[in-house]
PDB file of C-alpha atoms in Angstrom:
ATOM      1  CA  UNK A   1      20.995   0.734 -12.113  1.00 75.00           C
ATOM      2  CA  UNK A   2      18.238  -1.116 -10.355  1.00 84.00           C
ATOM      3  CA  UNK A   3      14.717  -1.058 -11.766  1.00 91.00           C
ATOM      4  CA  UNK A   4      11.463  -2.694 -10.650  1.00 96.00           C
ATOM      5  CA  UNK A   5       8.230  -2.354 -12.604  1.00 97.00           C
ATOM      6  CA  UNK A   6       4.667  -3.088 -11.519  1.00 98.00           C
ATOM      7  CA  UNK A   7       1.331  -1.931 -12.919  1.00 98.00           C
ATOM      8  CA  UNK A   8       0.110   1.166 -11.107  1.00 97.00           C
ATOM      9  CA  UNK A   9      -3.505   0.090 -10.644  1.00 97.00           C
ATOM     10  CA  UNK A  10      -5.711  -2.952 -11.181  1.00 98.00           C
ATOM     11  CA  UNK A  11      -9.397  -3.672 -10.656  1.00 98.00           C
ATOM     12  CA  UNK A  12     -10.972  -7.072 -10.082  1.00 98.00           C
ATOM     13  CA  UNK A  13     -14.273  -8.548  -8.944  1.00 97.00           C
ATOM     14  CA  UNK A  14     -15.007 -10.199  -5.624  1.00 98.00           C
ATOM     15  CA  UNK A  15     -14.570 -13.980  -5.867  1.00 98.00           C
ATOM     16  CA  UNK A  16     -12.328 -13.758  -8.953  1.00 98.00           C
ATOM     17  CA  UNK A  17      -8.599 -14.409  -9.411  1.00 98.00           C
ATOM     18  CA  UNK A  18      -6.096 -11.629 -10.082  1.00 98.00           C
ATOM     19  CA  UNK A  19      -2.422 -11.767 -11.060  1.00 98.00           C
ATOM     20  CA  UNK A  20      -0.104  -8.851 -10.229  1.00 98.00           C
ATOM     21  CA  UNK A  21       3.118  -8.863 -12.222  1.00 98.00           C
ATOM     22  CA  UNK A  22       6.530  -7.557 -11.258  1.00 98.00           C
ATOM     23  CA  UNK A  23       9.546  -7.332 -13.569  1.00 98.00           C
ATOM     24  CA  UNK A  24      12.990  -6.358 -12.398  1.00 97.00           C
ATOM     25  CA  UNK A  25      16.399  -5.473 -13.793  1.00 95.00           C
ATOM     26  CA  UNK A  26      18.889  -5.638 -10.943  1.00 89.00           C
ATOM     27  CA  UNK A  27      22.369  -6.863 -10.197  1.00 85.00           C
ATOM     28  CA  UNK A  28      23.121  -9.128  -7.252  1.00 87.00           C
ATOM     29  CA  UNK A  29      19.625 -10.648  -6.968  1.00 91.00           C
ATOM     30  CA  UNK A  30      19.119 -12.405  -3.645  1.00 90.00           C
ATOM     31  CA  UNK A  31      15.392 -12.950  -3.332  1.00 94.00           C
ATOM     32  CA  UNK A  32      12.054 -11.288  -3.996  1.00 96.00           C
ATOM     33  CA  UNK A  33       9.427 -10.268  -1.453  1.00 97.00           C
ATOM     34  CA  UNK A  34       5.770  -9.301  -1.738  1.00 98.00           C
ATOM     35  CA  UNK A  35       4.108  -7.014   0.791  1.00 98.00           C
ATOM     36  CA  UNK A  36       0.512  -5.896   1.242  1.00 98.00           C
ATOM     37  CA  UNK A  37      -0.244  -2.346   2.330  1.00 98.00           C
ATOM     38  CA  UNK A  38      -3.730  -1.103   3.180  1.00 97.00           C
ATOM     39  CA  UNK A  39      -4.297   2.643   2.822  1.00 95.00           C
ATOM     40  CA  UNK A  40      -2.849   4.534   5.764  1.00 94.00           C
ATOM     41  CA  UNK A  41      -1.207   1.459   7.244  1.00 96.00           C
ATOM     42  CA  UNK A  42       2.191  -0.224   7.306  1.00 97.00           C
ATOM     43  CA  UNK A  43       3.280  -2.834   4.753  1.00 97.00           C
ATOM     44  CA  UNK A  44       2.920  -6.429   5.918  1.00 97.00           C
ATOM     45  CA  UNK A  45       4.872  -9.394   4.583  1.00 96.00           C
ATOM     46  CA  UNK A  46       3.073 -11.787   2.224  1.00 97.00           C
ATOM     47  CA  UNK A  47       5.602 -14.032   0.538  1.00 96.00           C
ATOM     48  CA  UNK A  48       9.223 -14.669  -0.351  1.00 96.00           C
ATOM     49  CA  UNK A  49      10.836 -16.386  -3.359  1.00 96.00           C
ATOM     50  CA  UNK A  50      14.525 -16.995  -3.884  1.00 94.00           C
ATOM     51  CA  UNK A  51      14.387 -20.050  -6.184  1.00 96.00           C
ATOM     52  CA  UNK A  52      12.383 -20.414  -9.392  1.00 97.00           C
ATOM     53  CA  UNK A  53       8.884 -21.710  -9.029  1.00 97.00           C
ATOM     54  CA  UNK A  54       5.646 -21.243  -7.178  1.00 97.00           C
ATOM     55  CA  UNK A  55       5.160 -20.672  -3.451  1.00 95.00           C
ATOM     56  CA  UNK A  56       1.603 -21.137  -2.175  1.00 95.00           C
ATOM     57  CA  UNK A  57       0.147 -19.742   1.019  1.00 91.00           C
ATOM     58  CA  UNK A  58      -3.585 -20.153   1.315  1.00 95.00           C
ATOM     59  CA  UNK A  59      -5.332 -17.820  -1.147  1.00 97.00           C
ATOM     60  CA  UNK A  60      -2.009 -16.204  -2.099  1.00 97.00           C
ATOM     61  CA  UNK A  61       0.692 -17.633  -4.373  1.00 97.00           C
ATOM     62  CA  UNK A  62       3.890 -16.095  -5.669  1.00 98.00           C
ATOM     63  CA  UNK A  63       5.943 -17.171  -8.662  1.00 98.00           C
ATOM     64  CA  UNK A  64       9.520 -16.378  -9.616  1.00 98.00           C
ATOM     65  CA  UNK A  65      11.558 -16.778 -12.811  1.00 98.00           C
ATOM     66  CA  UNK A  66      15.083 -15.525 -12.225  1.00 96.00           C
ATOM     67  CA  UNK A  67      16.162 -15.963 -15.846  1.00 96.00           C
ATOM     68  CA  UNK A  68      13.313 -13.701 -16.999  1.00 96.00           C
ATOM     69  CA  UNK A  69      13.533 -11.221 -14.111  1.00 97.00           C
ATOM     70  CA  UNK A  70       9.853 -11.813 -13.467  1.00 97.00           C
ATOM     71  CA  UNK A  71       7.545 -12.540 -10.583  1.00 98.00           C
ATOM     72  CA  UNK A  72       3.828 -12.510 -10.028  1.00 98.00           C
ATOM     73  CA  UNK A  73       1.502 -12.548  -7.050  1.00 98.00           C
ATOM     74  CA  UNK A  74      -1.708 -14.536  -7.549  1.00 98.00           C
ATOM     75  CA  UNK A  75      -4.712 -13.824  -5.365  1.00 98.00           C
ATOM     76  CA  UNK A  76      -7.599 -16.301  -5.486  1.00 97.00           C
ATOM     77  CA  UNK A  77     -11.196 -16.019  -4.256  1.00 98.00           C
ATOM     78  CA  UNK A  78     -10.848 -12.269  -3.961  1.00 98.00           C
ATOM     79  CA  UNK A  79     -12.444 -10.579  -0.987  1.00 98.00           C
ATOM     80  CA  UNK A  80     -13.237  -6.913  -0.438  1.00 98.00           C
ATOM     81  CA  UNK A  81     -10.552  -6.779   2.264  1.00 98.00           C
ATOM     82  CA  UNK A  82      -7.932  -7.582  -0.413  1.00 98.00           C
ATOM     83  CA  UNK A  83      -8.303  -4.012  -1.707  1.00 98.00           C
ATOM     84  CA  UNK A  84      -4.818  -2.663  -0.965  1.00 98.00           C
ATOM     85  CA  UNK A  85      -1.489  -1.852  -2.552  1.00 98.00           C
ATOM     86  CA  UNK A  86       0.860  -4.736  -3.292  1.00 98.00           C
ATOM     87  CA  UNK A  87       4.571  -4.012  -3.176  1.00 98.00           C
ATOM     88  CA  UNK A  88       7.234  -6.046  -4.957  1.00 98.00           C
ATOM     89  CA  UNK A  89      10.727  -5.785  -3.432  1.00 96.00           C
ATOM     90  CA  UNK A  90      14.007  -7.276  -4.624  1.00 95.00           C
ATOM     91  CA  UNK A  91      16.847  -7.991  -2.212  1.00 93.00           C
ATOM     92  CA  UNK A  92      20.221  -6.953  -3.587  1.00 89.00           C
ATOM     93  CA  UNK A  93      23.432  -8.586  -2.439  1.00 82.00           C
ATOM     94  CA  UNK A  94      26.364  -6.521  -1.203  1.00 65.00           C
ATOM     95  CA  UNK A  95      24.113  -3.602  -0.364  1.00 62.00           C
ATOM     96  CA  UNK A  96      23.260  -3.327   3.271  1.00 55.00           C
ATOM     97  CA  UNK A  97      24.701  -6.145   5.269  1.00 55.00           C
ATOM     98  CA  UNK A  98      25.333  -9.822   4.782  1.00 56.00           C
ATOM     99  CA  UNK A  99      22.160 -10.695   2.911  1.00 62.00           C
ATOM    100  CA  UNK A 100      21.548  -7.407   1.199  1.00 74.00           C
ATOM    101  CA  UNK A 101      18.935  -4.690   1.247  1.00 86.00           C
ATOM    102  CA  UNK A 102      15.548  -4.315  -0.428  1.00 92.00           C
ATOM    103  CA  UNK A 103      14.711  -2.190  -3.453  1.00 92.00           C
ATOM    104  CA  UNK A 104      10.946  -1.607  -3.624  1.00 95.00           C
ATOM    105  CA  UNK A 105       8.739  -1.188  -6.652  1.00 96.00           C
ATOM    106  CA  UNK A 106       6.193   1.624  -6.609  1.00 96.00           C
ATOM    107  CA  UNK A 107       3.357  -0.747  -5.790  1.00 97.00           C
ATOM    108  CA  UNK A 108       0.141  -1.861  -7.479  1.00 98.00           C
ATOM    109  CA  UNK A 109      -3.137  -0.520  -6.101  1.00 97.00           C
ATOM    110  CA  UNK A 110      -5.768  -3.249  -6.320  1.00 98.00           C
ATOM    111  CA  UNK A 111      -9.446  -2.378  -6.068  1.00 98.00           C
ATOM    112  CA  UNK A 112     -11.881  -5.233  -5.510  1.00 98.00           C
ATOM    113  CA  UNK A 113     -15.444  -4.493  -6.636  1.00 97.00           C
ATOM    114  CA  UNK A 114     -18.587  -6.366  -5.502  1.00 96.00           C
TER     115      UNK A 114
ATOM    116  CA  UNK B   1       4.550  -8.309  21.852  1.00 77.00           C
ATOM    117  CA  UNK B   2       4.207  -4.783  20.507  1.00 85.00           C
ATOM    118  CA  UNK B   3       6.404  -5.519  17.463  1.00 95.00           C
ATOM    119  CA  UNK B   4       7.732  -2.252  16.010  1.00 97.00           C
ATOM    120  CA  UNK B   5       6.467   1.012  17.465  1.00 97.00           C
ATOM    121  CA  UNK B   6       7.068   4.581  16.310  1.00 98.00           C
ATOM    122  CA  UNK B   7       6.588   7.961  17.930  1.00 97.00           C
ATOM    123  CA  UNK B   8       5.148  10.380  17.097  1.00 97.00           C
ATOM    124  CA  UNK B   9       2.370   9.285  14.716  1.00 97.00           C
ATOM    125  CA  UNK B  10       1.893  12.753  13.241  1.00 97.00           C
ATOM    126  CA  UNK B  11       3.985  15.923  13.285  1.00 97.00           C
ATOM    127  CA  UNK B  12       3.949  19.312  11.604  1.00 97.00           C
ATOM    128  CA  UNK B  13       7.210  21.261  11.445  1.00 97.00           C
ATOM    129  CA  UNK B  14       8.233  24.622  10.102  1.00 97.00           C
ATOM    130  CA  UNK B  15      11.147  24.841   7.685  1.00 98.00           C
ATOM    131  CA  UNK B  16      14.418  24.853   9.613  1.00 97.00           C
ATOM    132  CA  UNK B  17      13.091  23.165  12.740  1.00 97.00           C
ATOM    133  CA  UNK B  18      14.603  19.941  14.022  1.00 97.00           C
ATOM    134  CA  UNK B  19      13.050  16.785  15.358  1.00 96.00           C
ATOM    135  CA  UNK B  20      13.770  13.167  16.229  1.00 98.00           C
ATOM    136  CA  UNK B  21      11.634  10.197  15.264  1.00 98.00           C
ATOM    137  CA  UNK B  22      11.773   7.288  17.677  1.00 97.00           C
ATOM    138  CA  UNK B  23      11.547   3.612  16.745  1.00 98.00           C
ATOM    139  CA  UNK B  24      11.519   0.665  19.123  1.00 98.00           C
ATOM    140  CA  UNK B  25      11.253  -3.088  18.539  1.00 98.00           C
ATOM    141  CA  UNK B  26      10.810  -5.909  21.028  1.00 96.00           C
ATOM    142  CA  UNK B  27      11.676  -8.846  18.750  1.00 96.00           C
ATOM    143  CA  UNK B  28      15.419  -8.806  19.496  1.00 95.00           C
ATOM    144  CA  UNK B  29      16.168  -8.092  15.829  1.00 95.00           C
ATOM    145  CA  UNK B  30      19.693  -7.142  14.837  1.00 94.00           C
ATOM    146  CA  UNK B  31      18.746  -5.150  11.753  1.00 94.00           C
ATOM    147  CA  UNK B  32      16.749  -1.924  11.763  1.00 95.00           C
ATOM    148  CA  UNK B  33      15.811   0.453   8.946  1.00 95.00           C
ATOM    149  CA  UNK B  34      14.292   3.831   8.229  1.00 97.00           C
ATOM    150  CA  UNK B  35      12.277   4.278   5.018  1.00 97.00           C
ATOM    151  CA  UNK B  36      10.312   7.113   3.549  1.00 98.00           C
ATOM    152  CA  UNK B  37       7.264   6.631   1.345  1.00 98.00           C
ATOM    153  CA  UNK B  38       6.116   9.285  -1.093  1.00 96.00           C
ATOM    154  CA  UNK B  39       3.281   9.111  -3.642  1.00 91.00           C
ATOM    155  CA  UNK B  40       4.495   7.562  -6.886  1.00 86.00           C
ATOM    156  CA  UNK B  41       7.953   6.855  -5.467  1.00 88.00           C
ATOM    157  CA  UNK B  42       7.617   3.668  -3.460  1.00 87.00           C
ATOM    158  CA  UNK B  43       9.517   2.956  -0.266  1.00 95.00           C
ATOM    159  CA  UNK B  44      13.077   4.292  -0.204  1.00 95.00           C
ATOM    160  CA  UNK B  45      15.737   3.415   2.335  1.00 94.00           C
ATOM    161  CA  UNK B  46      17.177   6.357   4.266  1.00 95.00           C
ATOM    162  CA  UNK B  47      19.562   4.706   6.747  1.00 95.00           C
ATOM    163  CA  UNK B  48      19.909   1.307   8.289  1.00 93.00           C
ATOM    164  CA  UNK B  49      21.739  -0.502  11.079  1.00 93.00           C
ATOM    165  CA  UNK B  50      23.048  -4.052  11.228  1.00 91.00           C
ATOM    166  CA  UNK B  51      23.629  -3.994  14.979  1.00 92.00           C
ATOM    167  CA  UNK B  52      23.891  -1.885  18.108  1.00 94.00           C
ATOM    168  CA  UNK B  53      26.321   0.972  17.624  1.00 94.00           C
ATOM    169  CA  UNK B  54      26.438   0.670  13.813  1.00 93.00           C
ATOM    170  CA  UNK B  55      24.687   2.708  11.122  1.00 94.00           C
ATOM    171  CA  UNK B  56      24.990   3.025   7.351  1.00 92.00           C
ATOM    172  CA  UNK B  57      23.554   5.145   4.543  1.00 92.00           C
ATOM    173  CA  UNK B  58      20.768   3.945   2.301  1.00 92.00           C
ATOM    174  CA  UNK B  59      19.452   5.376  -0.977  1.00 90.00           C
ATOM    175  CA  UNK B  60      18.369   8.820   0.254  1.00 94.00           C
ATOM    176  CA  UNK B  61      20.399   9.750   3.388  1.00 95.00           C
ATOM    177  CA  UNK B  62      20.910  13.484   2.805  1.00 96.00           C
ATOM    178  CA  UNK B  63      19.357  15.703   5.478  1.00 97.00           C
ATOM    179  CA  UNK B  64      18.965  12.864   7.985  1.00 98.00           C
ATOM    180  CA  UNK B  65      21.058  11.382  10.772  1.00 97.00           C
ATOM    181  CA  UNK B  66      20.534   8.230  12.812  1.00 97.00           C
ATOM    182  CA  UNK B  67      21.734   6.588  15.982  1.00 97.00           C
ATOM    183  CA  UNK B  68      21.482   3.051  17.372  1.00 97.00           C
ATOM    184  CA  UNK B  69      22.702   3.300  20.953  1.00 95.00           C
ATOM    185  CA  UNK B  70      20.579   0.377  22.120  1.00 96.00           C
ATOM    186  CA  UNK B  71      19.693  -2.737  20.148  1.00 96.00           C
ATOM    187  CA  UNK B  72      15.965  -2.158  20.481  1.00 97.00           C
ATOM    188  CA  UNK B  73      15.953   1.519  19.467  1.00 98.00           C
ATOM    189  CA  UNK B  74      16.725   3.337  16.223  1.00 98.00           C
ATOM    190  CA  UNK B  75      16.432   7.123  16.090  1.00 98.00           C
ATOM    191  CA  UNK B  76      16.049   9.254  12.965  1.00 98.00           C
ATOM    192  CA  UNK B  77      16.951  12.928  13.220  1.00 98.00           C
ATOM    193  CA  UNK B  78      16.172  15.881  10.979  1.00 97.00           C
ATOM    194  CA  UNK B  79      18.511  18.733  11.866  1.00 93.00           C
ATOM    195  CA  UNK B  80      16.942  21.411   9.667  1.00 97.00           C
ATOM    196  CA  UNK B  81      13.663  20.301   8.143  1.00 97.00           C
ATOM    197  CA  UNK B  82      12.811  21.170   4.529  1.00 97.00           C
ATOM    198  CA  UNK B  83       9.474  20.895   2.677  1.00 97.00           C
ATOM    199  CA  UNK B  84      11.020  18.101   0.547  1.00 97.00           C
ATOM    200  CA  UNK B  85      11.103  15.997   3.718  1.00 98.00           C
ATOM    201  CA  UNK B  86       7.316  15.962   3.938  1.00 98.00           C
ATOM    202  CA  UNK B  87       6.604  12.243   3.782  1.00 98.00           C
ATOM    203  CA  UNK B  88       5.471   9.156   5.643  1.00 98.00           C
ATOM    204  CA  UNK B  89       8.356   7.587   7.544  1.00 98.00           C
ATOM    205  CA  UNK B  90       8.403   3.889   8.333  1.00 98.00           C
ATOM    206  CA  UNK B  91      10.764   2.141  10.675  1.00 98.00           C
ATOM    207  CA  UNK B  92      11.326  -1.586  10.186  1.00 97.00           C
ATOM    208  CA  UNK B  93      13.325  -4.403  11.715  1.00 96.00           C
ATOM    209  CA  UNK B  94      14.414  -7.870  10.644  1.00 94.00           C
ATOM    210  CA  UNK B  95      16.463 -10.786  11.830  1.00 90.00           C
ATOM    211  CA  UNK B  96      19.577 -10.725   9.597  1.00 78.00           C
ATOM    212  CA  UNK B  97      18.356  -9.701   6.135  1.00 72.00           C
ATOM    213  CA  UNK B  98      14.997 -11.409   6.240  1.00 83.00           C
ATOM    214  CA  UNK B  99      11.616  -9.882   5.632  1.00 89.00           C
ATOM    215  CA  UNK B 100      10.912  -6.557   7.306  1.00 94.00           C
ATOM    216  CA  UNK B 101       8.488  -5.965  10.142  1.00 96.00           C
ATOM    217  CA  UNK B 102       7.234  -2.423   9.717  1.00 98.00           C
ATOM    218  CA  UNK B 103       6.081   0.063  12.317  1.00 98.00           C
ATOM    219  CA  UNK B 104       2.816   2.015  11.878  1.00 97.00           C
ATOM    220  CA  UNK B 105       4.502   5.065  10.354  1.00 98.00           C
ATOM    221  CA  UNK B 106       4.992   8.745  11.159  1.00 98.00           C
ATOM    222  CA  UNK B 107       3.251  11.294   8.961  1.00 97.00           C
ATOM    223  CA  UNK B 108       5.457  14.382   8.797  1.00 98.00           C
ATOM    224  CA  UNK B 109       4.519  17.683   7.172  1.00 98.00           C
ATOM    225  CA  UNK B 110       7.115  20.446   6.784  1.00 98.00           C
ATOM    226  CA  UNK B 111       5.664  23.872   6.048  1.00 97.00           C
TER     227      UNK B 111
END
């Protein structure tokens, strides 16, 4: 079976750094995505990793270790607007077309306090 | 560019009623998807399409049907709604299997 685990909730302080972890046990791994979802809104794409290592995009970075089945999303200089749910999704080969389909974790709700 | 649009935004149905959710995208994407999102369950794939005229089942297809008659449109049908289908439904599109562009969602309540 396919399994993706993330913490349910996290709290952090404005201006701080927070790391949201995602562990997965899947077969046919073909990349990992992070999405941000504000309450009542649609998910929006943040980052993508398919090879091991760190991808940086402004205040957001994402790391992947395929051998450990582990990824994290790092948010720096936290702002109040970063309060949202963060979804980890693994793309699985041979499920849903040539590149595969996404299996989503349940999401981590991040609250940023002043 | 509107991106991905969905209609309606909200709907209340009685058990046994039918309805169709409409999704449209203007990005010329080949792939389109229907997901449902329930508290504590995450996003789950209902059906998807890899091109005009093609559809396939996802993780939770029972009770739903889809059609992709035009490349830009993907329709999700509920033939006989049940309370278990109360959910938020998101349509998404992508070029090949890349990251998904999501629509704003349809909040459906089945009484």
